[in-house]
XYZ file of N, CA, C and O in Angstrom:
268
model
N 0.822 -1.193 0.000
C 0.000 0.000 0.000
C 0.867 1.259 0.000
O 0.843 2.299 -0.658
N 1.616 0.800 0.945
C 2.735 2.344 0.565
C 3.488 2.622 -0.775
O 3.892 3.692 -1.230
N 3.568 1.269 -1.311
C 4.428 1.734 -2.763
C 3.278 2.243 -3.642
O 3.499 2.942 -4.631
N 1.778 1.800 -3.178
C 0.623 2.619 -4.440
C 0.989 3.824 -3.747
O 1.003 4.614 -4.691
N 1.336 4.585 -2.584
C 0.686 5.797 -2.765
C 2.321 6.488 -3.200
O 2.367 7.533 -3.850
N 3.692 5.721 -2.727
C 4.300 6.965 -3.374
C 4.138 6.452 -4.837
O 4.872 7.221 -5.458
N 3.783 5.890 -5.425
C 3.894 6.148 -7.104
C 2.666 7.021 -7.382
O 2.794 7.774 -8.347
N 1.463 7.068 -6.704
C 0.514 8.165 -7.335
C 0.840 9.860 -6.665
O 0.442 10.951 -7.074
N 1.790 9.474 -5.399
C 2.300 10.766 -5.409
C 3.402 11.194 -6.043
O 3.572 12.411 -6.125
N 4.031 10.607 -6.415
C 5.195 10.718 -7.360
C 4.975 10.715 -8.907
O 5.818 11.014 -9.752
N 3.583 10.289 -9.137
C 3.569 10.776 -10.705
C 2.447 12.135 -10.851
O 2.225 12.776 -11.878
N 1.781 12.358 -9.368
C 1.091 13.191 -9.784
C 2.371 14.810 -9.661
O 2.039 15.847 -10.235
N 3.452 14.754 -9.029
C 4.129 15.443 -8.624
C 4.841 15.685 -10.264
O 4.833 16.712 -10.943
N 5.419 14.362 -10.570
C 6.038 14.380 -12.122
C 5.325 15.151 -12.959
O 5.962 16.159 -13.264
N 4.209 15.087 -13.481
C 3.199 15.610 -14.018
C 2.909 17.241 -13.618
O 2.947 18.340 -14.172
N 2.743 16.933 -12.910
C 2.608 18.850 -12.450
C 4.067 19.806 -12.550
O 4.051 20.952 -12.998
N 5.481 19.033 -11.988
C 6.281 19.569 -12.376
C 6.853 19.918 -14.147
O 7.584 20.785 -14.627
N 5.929 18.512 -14.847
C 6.789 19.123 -16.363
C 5.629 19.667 -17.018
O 5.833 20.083 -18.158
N 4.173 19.784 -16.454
C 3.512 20.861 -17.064
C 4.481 22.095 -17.026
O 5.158 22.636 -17.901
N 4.316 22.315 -15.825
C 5.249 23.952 -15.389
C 6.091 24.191 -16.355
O 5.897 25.064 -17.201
N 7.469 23.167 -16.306
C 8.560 23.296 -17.476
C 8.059 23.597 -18.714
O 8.508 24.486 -19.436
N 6.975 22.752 -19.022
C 6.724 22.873 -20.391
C 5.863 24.651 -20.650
O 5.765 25.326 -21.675
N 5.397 24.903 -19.298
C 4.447 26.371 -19.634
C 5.774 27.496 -19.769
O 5.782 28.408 -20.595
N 7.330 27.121 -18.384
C 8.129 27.884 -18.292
C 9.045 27.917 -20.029
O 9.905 28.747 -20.320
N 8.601 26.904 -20.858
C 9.325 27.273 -21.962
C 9.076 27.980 -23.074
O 9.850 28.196 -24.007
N 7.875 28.362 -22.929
C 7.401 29.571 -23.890
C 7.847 30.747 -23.559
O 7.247 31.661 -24.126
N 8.979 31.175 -22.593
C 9.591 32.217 -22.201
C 10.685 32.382 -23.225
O 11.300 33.441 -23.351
N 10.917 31.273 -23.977
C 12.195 30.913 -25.054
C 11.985 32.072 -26.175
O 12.651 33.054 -26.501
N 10.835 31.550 -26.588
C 10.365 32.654 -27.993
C 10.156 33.991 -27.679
O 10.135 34.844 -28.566
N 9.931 34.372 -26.005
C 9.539 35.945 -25.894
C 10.947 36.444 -25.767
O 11.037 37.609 -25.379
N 12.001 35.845 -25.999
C 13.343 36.520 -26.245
C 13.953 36.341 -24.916
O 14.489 37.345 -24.448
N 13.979 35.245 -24.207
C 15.074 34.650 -22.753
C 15.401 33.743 -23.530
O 14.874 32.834 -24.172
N 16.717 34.323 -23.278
C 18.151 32.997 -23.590
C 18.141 31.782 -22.878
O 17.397 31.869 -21.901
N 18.639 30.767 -22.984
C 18.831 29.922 -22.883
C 18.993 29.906 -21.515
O 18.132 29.589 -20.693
N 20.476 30.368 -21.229
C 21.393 30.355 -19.686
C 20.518 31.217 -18.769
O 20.562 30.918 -17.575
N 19.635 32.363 -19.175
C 18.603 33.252 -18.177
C 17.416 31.889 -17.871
O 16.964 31.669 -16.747
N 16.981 30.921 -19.341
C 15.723 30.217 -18.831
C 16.290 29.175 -17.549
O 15.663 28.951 -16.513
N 17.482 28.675 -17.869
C 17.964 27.784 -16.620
C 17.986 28.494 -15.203
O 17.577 28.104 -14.109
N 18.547 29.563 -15.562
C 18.503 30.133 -13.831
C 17.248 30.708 -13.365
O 17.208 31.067 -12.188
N 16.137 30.863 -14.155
C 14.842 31.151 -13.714
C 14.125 29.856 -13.592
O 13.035 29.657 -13.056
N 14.865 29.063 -14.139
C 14.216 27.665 -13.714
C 14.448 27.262 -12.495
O 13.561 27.120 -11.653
N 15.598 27.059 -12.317
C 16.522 26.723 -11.245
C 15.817 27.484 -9.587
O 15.681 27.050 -8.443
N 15.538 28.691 -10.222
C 14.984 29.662 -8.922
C 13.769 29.444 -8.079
O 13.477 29.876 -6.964
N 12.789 28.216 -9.375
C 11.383 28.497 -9.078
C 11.204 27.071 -8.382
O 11.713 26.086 -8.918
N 10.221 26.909 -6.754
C 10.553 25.952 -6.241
C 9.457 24.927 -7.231
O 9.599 23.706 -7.157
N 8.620 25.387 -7.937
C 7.187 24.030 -8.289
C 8.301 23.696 -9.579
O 7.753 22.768 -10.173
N 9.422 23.964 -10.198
C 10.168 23.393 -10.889
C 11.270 22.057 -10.517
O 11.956 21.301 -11.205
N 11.048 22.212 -9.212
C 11.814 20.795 -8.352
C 10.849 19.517 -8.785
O 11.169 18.344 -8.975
N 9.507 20.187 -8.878
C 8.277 18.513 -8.427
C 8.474 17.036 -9.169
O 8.269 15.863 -8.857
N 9.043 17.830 -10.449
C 8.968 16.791 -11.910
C 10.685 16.076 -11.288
O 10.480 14.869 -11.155
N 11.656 16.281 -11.033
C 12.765 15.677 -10.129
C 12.360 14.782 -9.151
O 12.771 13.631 -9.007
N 11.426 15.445 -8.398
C 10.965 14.665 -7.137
C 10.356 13.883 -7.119
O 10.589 12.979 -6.317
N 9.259 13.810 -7.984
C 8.298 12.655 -8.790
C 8.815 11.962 -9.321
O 8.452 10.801 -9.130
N 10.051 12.203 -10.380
C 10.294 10.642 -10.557
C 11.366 9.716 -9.849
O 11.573 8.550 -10.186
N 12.105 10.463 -8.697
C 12.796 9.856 -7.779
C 11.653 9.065 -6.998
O 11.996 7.929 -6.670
N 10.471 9.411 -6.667
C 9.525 9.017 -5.568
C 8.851 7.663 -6.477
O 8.896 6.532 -5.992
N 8.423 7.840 -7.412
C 8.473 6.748 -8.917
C 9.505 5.311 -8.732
O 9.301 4.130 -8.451
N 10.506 6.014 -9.006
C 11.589 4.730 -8.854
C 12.016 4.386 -7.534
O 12.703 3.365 -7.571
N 11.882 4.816 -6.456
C 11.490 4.763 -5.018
C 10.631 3.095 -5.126
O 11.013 1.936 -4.965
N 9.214 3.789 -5.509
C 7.895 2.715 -5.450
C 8.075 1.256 -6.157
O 7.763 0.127 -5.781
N 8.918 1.906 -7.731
C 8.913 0.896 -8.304
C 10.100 -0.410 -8.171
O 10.029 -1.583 -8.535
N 11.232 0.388 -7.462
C 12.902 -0.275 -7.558
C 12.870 -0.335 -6.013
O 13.734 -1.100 -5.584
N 12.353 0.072 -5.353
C 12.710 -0.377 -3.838
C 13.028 -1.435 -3.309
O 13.013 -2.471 -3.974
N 13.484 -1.427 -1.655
C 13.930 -2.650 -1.612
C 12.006 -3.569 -0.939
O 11.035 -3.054 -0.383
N 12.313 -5.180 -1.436
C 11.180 -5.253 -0.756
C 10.364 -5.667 0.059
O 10.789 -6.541 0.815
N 9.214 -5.319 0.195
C 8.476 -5.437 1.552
C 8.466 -6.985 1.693
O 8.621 -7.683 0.691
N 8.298 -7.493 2.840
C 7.836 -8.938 3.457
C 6.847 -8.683 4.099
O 6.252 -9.578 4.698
């Protein structure tokens, strides 16, 4: 039971973090460079989630296991 919930918290986390990325990359075409989009990435904490989700993912799925 614990490995269902971190994988549905860990993909709902994945998911919400690479929406973000994917909304933070339309900043590309309004004329932010490359090295400015990384460090405004880098800055923003809901840009961690999609990292954290899929560590919490392979957590659920690769762990060591239960008896």
């Amino acid at each position: 039971m614990l490995r269902l919930f971190l994988f549905l918290l860990g993909f709902g986390l994945a998911v919400a973090g690479g929406v973000i990325l994917i909304t933070y990359v339309n900043f590309i075409p309004a004329g932010l460079a490359w090295a400015d989009f990384f460090i405004y990435i880098r800055s923003r904490p809901e840009c961690y989630f999609l990292p954290v989700g899929l560590v919490l993912i392979s957590i659920a799925l690769y762990g060591y296991p239960y008896k």
